[in-house]
PDB file of C-alpha atoms in Angstrom:
ATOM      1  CA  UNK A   1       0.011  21.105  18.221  1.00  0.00           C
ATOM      2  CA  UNK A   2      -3.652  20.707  18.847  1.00  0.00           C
ATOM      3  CA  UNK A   3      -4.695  21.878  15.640  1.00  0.00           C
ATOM      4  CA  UNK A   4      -1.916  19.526  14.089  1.00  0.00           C
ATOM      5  CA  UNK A   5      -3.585  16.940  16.042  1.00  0.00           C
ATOM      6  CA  UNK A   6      -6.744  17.539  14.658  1.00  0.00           C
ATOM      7  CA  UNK A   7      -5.623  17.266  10.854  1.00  0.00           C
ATOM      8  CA  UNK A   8      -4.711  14.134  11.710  1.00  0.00           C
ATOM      9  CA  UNK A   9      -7.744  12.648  13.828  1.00  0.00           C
ATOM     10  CA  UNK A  10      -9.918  13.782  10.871  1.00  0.00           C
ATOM     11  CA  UNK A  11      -7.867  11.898   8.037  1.00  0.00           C
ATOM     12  CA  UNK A  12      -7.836   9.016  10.342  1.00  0.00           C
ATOM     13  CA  UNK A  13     -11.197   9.072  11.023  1.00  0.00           C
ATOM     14  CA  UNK A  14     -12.125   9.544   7.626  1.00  0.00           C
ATOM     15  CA  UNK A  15     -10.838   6.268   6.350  1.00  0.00           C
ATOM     16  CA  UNK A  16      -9.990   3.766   9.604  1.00  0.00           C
ATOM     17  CA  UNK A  17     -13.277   1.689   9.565  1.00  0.00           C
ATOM     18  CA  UNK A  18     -12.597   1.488   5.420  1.00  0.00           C
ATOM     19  CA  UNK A  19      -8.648   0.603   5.661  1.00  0.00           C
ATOM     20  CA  UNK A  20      -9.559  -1.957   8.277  1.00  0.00           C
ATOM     21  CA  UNK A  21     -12.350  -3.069   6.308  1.00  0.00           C
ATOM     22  CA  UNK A  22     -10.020  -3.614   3.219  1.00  0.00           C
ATOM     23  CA  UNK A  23      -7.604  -5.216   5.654  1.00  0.00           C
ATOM     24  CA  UNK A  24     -10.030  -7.755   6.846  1.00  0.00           C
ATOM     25  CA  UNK A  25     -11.547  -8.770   3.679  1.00  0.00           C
ATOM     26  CA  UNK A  26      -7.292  -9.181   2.439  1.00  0.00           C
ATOM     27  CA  UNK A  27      -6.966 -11.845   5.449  1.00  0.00           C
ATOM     28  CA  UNK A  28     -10.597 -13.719   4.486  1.00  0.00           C
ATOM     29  CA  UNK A  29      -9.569 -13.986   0.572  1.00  0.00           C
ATOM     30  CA  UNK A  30      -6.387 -14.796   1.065  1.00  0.00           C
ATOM     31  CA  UNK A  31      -7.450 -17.435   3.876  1.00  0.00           C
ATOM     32  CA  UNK A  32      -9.697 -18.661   1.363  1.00  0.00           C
ATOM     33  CA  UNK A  33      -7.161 -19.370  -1.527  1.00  0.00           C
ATOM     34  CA  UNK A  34      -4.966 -20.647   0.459  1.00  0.00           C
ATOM     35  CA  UNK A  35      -7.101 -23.127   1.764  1.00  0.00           C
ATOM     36  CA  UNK A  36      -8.584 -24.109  -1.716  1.00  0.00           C
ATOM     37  CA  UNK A  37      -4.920 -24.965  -2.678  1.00  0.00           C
ATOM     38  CA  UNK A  38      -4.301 -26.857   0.264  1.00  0.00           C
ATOM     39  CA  UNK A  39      -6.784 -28.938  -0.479  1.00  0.00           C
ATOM     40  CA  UNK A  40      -4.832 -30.605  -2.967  1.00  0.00           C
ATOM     41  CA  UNK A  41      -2.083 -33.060  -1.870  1.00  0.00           C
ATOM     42  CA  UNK A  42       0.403 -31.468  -0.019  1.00  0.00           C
ATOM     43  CA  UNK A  43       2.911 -34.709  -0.616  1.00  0.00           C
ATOM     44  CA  UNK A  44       3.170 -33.348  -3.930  1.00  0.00           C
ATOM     45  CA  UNK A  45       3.021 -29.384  -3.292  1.00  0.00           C
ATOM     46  CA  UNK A  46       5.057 -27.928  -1.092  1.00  0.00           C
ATOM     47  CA  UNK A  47       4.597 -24.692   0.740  1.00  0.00           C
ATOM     48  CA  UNK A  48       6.014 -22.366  -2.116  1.00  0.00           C
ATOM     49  CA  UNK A  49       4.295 -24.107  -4.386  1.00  0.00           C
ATOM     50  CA  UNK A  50       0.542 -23.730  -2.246  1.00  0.00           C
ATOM     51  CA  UNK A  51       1.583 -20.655  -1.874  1.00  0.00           C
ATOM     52  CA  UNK A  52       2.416 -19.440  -5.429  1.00  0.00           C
ATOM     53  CA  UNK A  53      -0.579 -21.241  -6.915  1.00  0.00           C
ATOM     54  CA  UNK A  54      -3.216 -19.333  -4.050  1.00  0.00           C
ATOM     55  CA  UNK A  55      -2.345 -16.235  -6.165  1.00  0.00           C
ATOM     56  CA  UNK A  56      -2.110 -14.407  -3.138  1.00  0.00           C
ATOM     57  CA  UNK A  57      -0.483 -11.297  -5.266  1.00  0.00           C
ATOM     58  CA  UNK A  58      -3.504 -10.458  -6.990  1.00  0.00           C
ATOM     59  CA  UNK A  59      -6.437 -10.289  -4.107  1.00  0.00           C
ATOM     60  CA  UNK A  60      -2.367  -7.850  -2.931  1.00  0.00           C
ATOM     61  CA  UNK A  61      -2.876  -5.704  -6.168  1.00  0.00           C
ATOM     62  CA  UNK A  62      -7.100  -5.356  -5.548  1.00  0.00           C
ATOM     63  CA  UNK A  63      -6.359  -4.433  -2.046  1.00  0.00           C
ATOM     64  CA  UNK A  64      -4.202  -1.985  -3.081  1.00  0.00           C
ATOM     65  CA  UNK A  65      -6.275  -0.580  -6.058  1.00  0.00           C
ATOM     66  CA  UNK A  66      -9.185  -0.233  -3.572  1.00  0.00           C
ATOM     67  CA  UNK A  67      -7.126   1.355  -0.792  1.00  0.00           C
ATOM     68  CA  UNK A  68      -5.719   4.085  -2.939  1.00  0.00           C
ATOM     69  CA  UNK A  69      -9.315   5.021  -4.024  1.00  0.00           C
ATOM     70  CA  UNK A  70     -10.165   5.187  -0.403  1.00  0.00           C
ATOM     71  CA  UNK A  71      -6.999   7.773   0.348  1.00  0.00           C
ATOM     72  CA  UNK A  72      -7.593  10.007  -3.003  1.00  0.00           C
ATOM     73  CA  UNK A  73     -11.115  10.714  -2.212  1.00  0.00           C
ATOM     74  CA  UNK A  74     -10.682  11.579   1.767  1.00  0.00           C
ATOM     75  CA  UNK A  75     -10.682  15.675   0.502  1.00  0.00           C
ATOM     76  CA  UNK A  76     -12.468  15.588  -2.250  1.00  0.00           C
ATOM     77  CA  UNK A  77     -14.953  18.350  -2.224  1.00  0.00           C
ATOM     78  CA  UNK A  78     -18.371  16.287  -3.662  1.00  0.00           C
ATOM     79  CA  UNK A  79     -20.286  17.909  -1.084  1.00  0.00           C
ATOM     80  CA  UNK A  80     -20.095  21.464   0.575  1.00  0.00           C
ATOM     81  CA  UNK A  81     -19.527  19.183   4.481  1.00  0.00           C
ATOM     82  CA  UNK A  82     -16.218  18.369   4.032  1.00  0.00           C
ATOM     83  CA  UNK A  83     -15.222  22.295   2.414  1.00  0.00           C
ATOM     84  CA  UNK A  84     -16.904  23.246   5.664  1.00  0.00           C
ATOM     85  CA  UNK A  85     -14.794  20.869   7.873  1.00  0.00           C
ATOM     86  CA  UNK A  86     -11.785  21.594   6.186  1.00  0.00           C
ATOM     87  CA  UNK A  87     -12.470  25.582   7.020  1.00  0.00           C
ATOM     88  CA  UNK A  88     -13.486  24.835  10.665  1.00  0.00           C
ATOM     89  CA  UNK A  89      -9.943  23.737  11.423  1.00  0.00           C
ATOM     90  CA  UNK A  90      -8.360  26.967   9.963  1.00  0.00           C
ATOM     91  CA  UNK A  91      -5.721  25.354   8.181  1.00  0.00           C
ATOM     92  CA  UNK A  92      -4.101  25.795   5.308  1.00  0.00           C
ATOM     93  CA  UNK A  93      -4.176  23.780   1.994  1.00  0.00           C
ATOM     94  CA  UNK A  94      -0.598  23.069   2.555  1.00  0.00           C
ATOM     95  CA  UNK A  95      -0.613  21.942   6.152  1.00  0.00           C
ATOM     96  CA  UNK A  96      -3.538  19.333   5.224  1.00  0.00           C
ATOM     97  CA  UNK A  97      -1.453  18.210   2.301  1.00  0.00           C
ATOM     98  CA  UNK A  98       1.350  17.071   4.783  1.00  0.00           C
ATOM     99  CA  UNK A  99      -0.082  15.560   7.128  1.00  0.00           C
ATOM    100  CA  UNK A 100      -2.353  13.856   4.565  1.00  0.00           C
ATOM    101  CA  UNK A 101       0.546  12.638   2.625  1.00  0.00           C
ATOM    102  CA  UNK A 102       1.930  10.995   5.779  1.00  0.00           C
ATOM    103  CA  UNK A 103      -1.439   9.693   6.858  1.00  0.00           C
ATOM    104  CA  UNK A 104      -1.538   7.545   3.417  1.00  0.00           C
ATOM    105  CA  UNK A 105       2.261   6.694   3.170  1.00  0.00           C
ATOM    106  CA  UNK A 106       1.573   4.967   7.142  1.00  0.00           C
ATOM    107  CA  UNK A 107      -1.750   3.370   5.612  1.00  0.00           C
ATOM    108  CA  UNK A 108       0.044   1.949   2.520  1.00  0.00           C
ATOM    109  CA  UNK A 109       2.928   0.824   4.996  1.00  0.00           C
ATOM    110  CA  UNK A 110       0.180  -1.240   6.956  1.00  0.00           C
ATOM    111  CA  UNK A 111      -1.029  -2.993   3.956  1.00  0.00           C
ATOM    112  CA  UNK A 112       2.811  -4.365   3.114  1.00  0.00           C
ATOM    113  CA  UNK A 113       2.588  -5.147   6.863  1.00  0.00           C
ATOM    114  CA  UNK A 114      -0.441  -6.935   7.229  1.00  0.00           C
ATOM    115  CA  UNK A 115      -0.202  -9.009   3.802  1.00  0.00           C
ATOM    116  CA  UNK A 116       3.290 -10.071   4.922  1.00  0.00           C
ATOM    117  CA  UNK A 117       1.771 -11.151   8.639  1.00  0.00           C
ATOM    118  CA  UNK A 118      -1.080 -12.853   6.540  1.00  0.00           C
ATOM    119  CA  UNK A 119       1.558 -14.961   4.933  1.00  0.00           C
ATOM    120  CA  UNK A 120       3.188 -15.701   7.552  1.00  0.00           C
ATOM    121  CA  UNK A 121       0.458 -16.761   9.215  1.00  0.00           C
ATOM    122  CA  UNK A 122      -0.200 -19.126   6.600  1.00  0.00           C
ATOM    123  CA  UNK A 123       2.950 -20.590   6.460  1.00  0.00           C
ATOM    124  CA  UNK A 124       1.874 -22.093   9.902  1.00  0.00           C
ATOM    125  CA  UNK A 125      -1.207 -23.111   8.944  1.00  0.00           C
ATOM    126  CA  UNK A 126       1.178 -25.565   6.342  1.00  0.00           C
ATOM    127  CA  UNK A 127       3.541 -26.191   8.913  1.00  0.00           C
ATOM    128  CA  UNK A 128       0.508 -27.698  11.212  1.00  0.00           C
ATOM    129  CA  UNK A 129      -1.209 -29.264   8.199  1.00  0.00           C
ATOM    130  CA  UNK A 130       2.105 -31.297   7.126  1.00  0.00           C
ATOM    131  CA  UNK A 131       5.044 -31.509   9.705  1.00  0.00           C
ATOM    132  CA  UNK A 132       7.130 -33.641   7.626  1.00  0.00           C
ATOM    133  CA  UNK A 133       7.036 -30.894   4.959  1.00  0.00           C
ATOM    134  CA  UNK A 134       8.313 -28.163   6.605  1.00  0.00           C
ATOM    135  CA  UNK A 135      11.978 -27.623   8.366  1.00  0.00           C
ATOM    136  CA  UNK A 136      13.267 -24.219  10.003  1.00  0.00           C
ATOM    137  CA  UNK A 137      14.793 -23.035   6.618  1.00  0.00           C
ATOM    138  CA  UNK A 138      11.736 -23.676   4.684  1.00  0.00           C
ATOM    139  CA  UNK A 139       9.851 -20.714   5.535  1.00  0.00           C
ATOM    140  CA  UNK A 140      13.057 -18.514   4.827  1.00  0.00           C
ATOM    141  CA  UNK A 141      13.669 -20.127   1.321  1.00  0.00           C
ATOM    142  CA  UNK A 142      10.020 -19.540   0.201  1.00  0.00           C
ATOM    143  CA  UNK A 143      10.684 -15.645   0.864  1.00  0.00           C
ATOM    144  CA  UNK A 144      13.661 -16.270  -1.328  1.00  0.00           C
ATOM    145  CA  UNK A 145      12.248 -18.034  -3.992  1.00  0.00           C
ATOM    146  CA  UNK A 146       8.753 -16.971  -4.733  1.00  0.00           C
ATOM    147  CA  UNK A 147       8.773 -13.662  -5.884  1.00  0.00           C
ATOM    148  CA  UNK A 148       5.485 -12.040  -4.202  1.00  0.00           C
ATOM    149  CA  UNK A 149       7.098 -13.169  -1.095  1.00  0.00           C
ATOM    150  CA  UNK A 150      10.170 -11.572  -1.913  1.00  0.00           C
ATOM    151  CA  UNK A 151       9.031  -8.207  -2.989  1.00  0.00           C
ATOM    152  CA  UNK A 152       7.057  -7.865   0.405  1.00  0.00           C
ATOM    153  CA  UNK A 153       9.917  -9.050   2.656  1.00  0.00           C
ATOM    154  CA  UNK A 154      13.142  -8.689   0.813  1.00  0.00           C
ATOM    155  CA  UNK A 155      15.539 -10.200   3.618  1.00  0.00           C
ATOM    156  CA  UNK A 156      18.971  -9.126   2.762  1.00  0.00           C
ATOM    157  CA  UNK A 157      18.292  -7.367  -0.610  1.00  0.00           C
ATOM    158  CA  UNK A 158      18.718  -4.095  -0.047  1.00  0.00           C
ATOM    159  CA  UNK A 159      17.513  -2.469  -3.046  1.00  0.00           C
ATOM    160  CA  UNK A 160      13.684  -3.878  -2.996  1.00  0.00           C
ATOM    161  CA  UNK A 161      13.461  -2.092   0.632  1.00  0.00           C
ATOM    162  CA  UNK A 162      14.927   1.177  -0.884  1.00  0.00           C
ATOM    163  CA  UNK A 163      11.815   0.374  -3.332  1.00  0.00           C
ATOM    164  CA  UNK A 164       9.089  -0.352  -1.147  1.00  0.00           C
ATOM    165  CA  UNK A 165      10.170   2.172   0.621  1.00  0.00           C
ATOM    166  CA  UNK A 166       9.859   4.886  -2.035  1.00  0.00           C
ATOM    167  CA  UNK A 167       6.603   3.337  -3.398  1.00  0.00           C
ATOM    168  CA  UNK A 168       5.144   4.220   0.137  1.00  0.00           C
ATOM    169  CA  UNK A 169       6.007   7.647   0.410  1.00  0.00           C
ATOM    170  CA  UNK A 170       4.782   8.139  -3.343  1.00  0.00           C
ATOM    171  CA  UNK A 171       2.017   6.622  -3.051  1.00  0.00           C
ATOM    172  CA  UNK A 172       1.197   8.343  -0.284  1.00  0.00           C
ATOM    173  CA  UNK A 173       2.392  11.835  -1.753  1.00  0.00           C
ATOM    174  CA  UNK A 174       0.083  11.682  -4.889  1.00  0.00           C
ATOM    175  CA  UNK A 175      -2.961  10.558  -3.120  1.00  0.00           C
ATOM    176  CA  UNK A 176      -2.776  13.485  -1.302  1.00  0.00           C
ATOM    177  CA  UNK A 177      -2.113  15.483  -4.321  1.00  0.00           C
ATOM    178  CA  UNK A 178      -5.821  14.414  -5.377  1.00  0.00           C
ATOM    179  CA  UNK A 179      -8.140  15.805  -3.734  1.00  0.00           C
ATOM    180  CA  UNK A 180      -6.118  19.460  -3.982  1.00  0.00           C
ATOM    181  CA  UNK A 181      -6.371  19.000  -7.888  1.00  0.00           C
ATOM    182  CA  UNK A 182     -10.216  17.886  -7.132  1.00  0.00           C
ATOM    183  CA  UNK A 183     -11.135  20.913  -4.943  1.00  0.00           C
ATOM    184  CA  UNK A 184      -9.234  23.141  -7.537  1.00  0.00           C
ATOM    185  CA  UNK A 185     -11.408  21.585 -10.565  1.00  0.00           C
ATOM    186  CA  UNK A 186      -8.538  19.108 -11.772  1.00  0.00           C
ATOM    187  CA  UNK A 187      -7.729  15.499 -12.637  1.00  0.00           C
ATOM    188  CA  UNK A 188      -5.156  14.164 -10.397  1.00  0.00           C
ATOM    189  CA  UNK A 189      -3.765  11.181 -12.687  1.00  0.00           C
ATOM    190  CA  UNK A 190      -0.489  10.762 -10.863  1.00  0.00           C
ATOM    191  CA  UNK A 191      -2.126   8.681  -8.815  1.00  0.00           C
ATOM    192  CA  UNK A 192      -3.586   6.678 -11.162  1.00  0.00           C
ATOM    193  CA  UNK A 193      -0.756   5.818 -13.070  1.00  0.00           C
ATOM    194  CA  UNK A 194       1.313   5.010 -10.059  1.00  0.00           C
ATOM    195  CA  UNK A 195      -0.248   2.794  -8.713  1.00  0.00           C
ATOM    196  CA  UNK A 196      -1.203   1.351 -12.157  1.00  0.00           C
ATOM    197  CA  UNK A 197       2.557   0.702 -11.927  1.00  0.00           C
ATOM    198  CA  UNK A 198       2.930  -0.737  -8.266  1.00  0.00           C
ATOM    199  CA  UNK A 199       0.621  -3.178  -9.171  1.00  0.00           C
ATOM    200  CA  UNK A 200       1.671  -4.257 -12.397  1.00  0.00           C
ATOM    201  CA  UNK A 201       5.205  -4.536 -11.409  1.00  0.00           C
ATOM    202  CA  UNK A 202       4.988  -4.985  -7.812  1.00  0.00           C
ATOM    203  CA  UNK A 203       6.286  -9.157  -8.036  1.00  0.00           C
ATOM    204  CA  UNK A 204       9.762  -8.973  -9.217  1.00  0.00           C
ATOM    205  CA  UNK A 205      12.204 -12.045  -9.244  1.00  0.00           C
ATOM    206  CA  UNK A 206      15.459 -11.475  -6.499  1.00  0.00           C
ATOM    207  CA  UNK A 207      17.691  -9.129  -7.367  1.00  0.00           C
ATOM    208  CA  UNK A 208      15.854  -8.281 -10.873  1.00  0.00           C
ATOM    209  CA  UNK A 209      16.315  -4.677 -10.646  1.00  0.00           C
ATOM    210  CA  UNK A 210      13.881  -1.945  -9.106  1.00  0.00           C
ATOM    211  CA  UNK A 211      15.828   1.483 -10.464  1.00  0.00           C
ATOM    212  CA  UNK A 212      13.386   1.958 -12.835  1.00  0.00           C
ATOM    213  CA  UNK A 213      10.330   1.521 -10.857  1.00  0.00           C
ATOM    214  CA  UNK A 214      12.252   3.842  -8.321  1.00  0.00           C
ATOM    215  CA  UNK A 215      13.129   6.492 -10.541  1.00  0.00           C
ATOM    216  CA  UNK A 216       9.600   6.419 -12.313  1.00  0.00           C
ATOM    217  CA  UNK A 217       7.654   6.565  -8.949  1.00  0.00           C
ATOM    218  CA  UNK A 218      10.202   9.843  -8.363  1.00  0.00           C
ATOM    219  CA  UNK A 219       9.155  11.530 -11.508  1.00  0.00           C
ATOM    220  CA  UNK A 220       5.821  11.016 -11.057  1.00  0.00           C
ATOM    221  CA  UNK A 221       6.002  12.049  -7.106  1.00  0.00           C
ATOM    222  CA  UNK A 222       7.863  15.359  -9.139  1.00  0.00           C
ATOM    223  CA  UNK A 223       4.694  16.079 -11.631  1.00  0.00           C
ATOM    224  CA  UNK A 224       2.379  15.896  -8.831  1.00  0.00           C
ATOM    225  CA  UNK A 225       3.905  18.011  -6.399  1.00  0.00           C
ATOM    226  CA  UNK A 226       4.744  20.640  -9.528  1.00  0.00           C
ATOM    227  CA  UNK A 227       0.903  20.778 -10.022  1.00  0.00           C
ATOM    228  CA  UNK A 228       0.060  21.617  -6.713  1.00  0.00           C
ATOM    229  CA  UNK A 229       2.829  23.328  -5.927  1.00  0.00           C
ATOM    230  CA  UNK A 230       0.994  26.594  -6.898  1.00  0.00           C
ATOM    231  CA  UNK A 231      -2.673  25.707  -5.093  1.00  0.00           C
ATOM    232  CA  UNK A 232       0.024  24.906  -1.696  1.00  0.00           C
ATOM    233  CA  UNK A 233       1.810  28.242  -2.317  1.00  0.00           C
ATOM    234  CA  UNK A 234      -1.301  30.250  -2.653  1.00  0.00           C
ATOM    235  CA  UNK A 235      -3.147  29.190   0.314  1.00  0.00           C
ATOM    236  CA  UNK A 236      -0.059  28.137   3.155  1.00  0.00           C
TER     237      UNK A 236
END
């Protein structure tokens, strides 16, 4: 357990301060857009409206870019420390891969989490700004209606949580497939082209579909685990 514990304190500690960095600079940008919008006259724009035109979705998509570059390189051999690290804890390749796969899958869960918070929190900042504006189903509706909002908190449709879901545990599958390809001399372009594809088609309008983002982020998940399947064999 101790040793299990240990995996995890070192893939923790290897990208907290640079997740929470990430996090933070999510909540300033999207503060500031939100505020820039505001600016105009809220008689005329209401809160899905503000919150639409703040293009919140695409400081979502850089966040997320910039976090999955953080999680594929925690592992990457580029120096002979972090081999040496690796070796201290007497582990094998396919112990680190699991707990690093679950490491990133809870990392990419907090960024959902904390851009949905982020939203909400600025749907008080509206509330405060303009009373009149805002009644108890307003907030709800605007979760219904504009798609960003939707695709992070899907309230009764079931199939986008499936999806997020999924996309997680993906996401967090072929980061950690990375740095194994990396230490073995390989390109790890699952990765790459998933989340190419979470942020391309992340915003979806309600109930638009999401099998096909499902079922591609499951083939991909498939390729990456078939080419490390062998490095995980070799060395568990």
């Amino acid at each position: 357990m101790k040793r299990h514990l240990s995996i995890w304190m070192l893939m923790a500690r290897s990208t907290i301060c640079k997740v929470l960095g990430l996090l933070l600079a999510l909540a300033a940008a999207d503060g500031v857009l939100f505020a820039l919008t505001l600016r105009q006259d809220t008689s005329i724009l209401g809160l899905e409206q503000v919150l639409a035109e703040s293009h919140l979705s695409i400081m979502f998509g850089v966040c997320m870019v910039l976090l999955m570059a953080v999680l594929c390189l925690n592992g990457c051999e580029f120096s002979a420390k972090q081999g040496y690290t690796l070796r201290r804890l007497r582990v094998s390749q396919r112990e680190l891969f699991l707990w690093q796969a679950a490491h990133n899958a809870v990392c990419c869960f907090l960024l959902w989490a904390v851009q949905t918070l982020i939203v909400l929190a600025l749907c008080r900042v509206y509330a405060a700004q303009d009373p009149d504006m805002v009644n108890s189903q307003t907030v709800f509706l605007a979760f219904y209606r504009v798609p960003f909002l939707h695709s992070l908190l899907p309230l009764a449709d079931g199939w986008r949580y499936v999806r997020n879901a999924v996309l997680c545990a993906a996401l967090g599958v072929c980061a950690a497939a990375f740095p194994v390809q990396q230490r073995q001399g390989n390109r790890g372009f699952a990765a790459v082209i998933l989340t190419a594809l979470t942020v391309l088609f992340f915003v979806q309008p309600v109930r638009s579909g999401d099998f096909w983002l499902i079922g591609a982020a499951v083939v991909i998940t498939a390729v990456a685990l078939l080419n490390v399947t062998e490095v995980l064999h070799e060395t568990a």
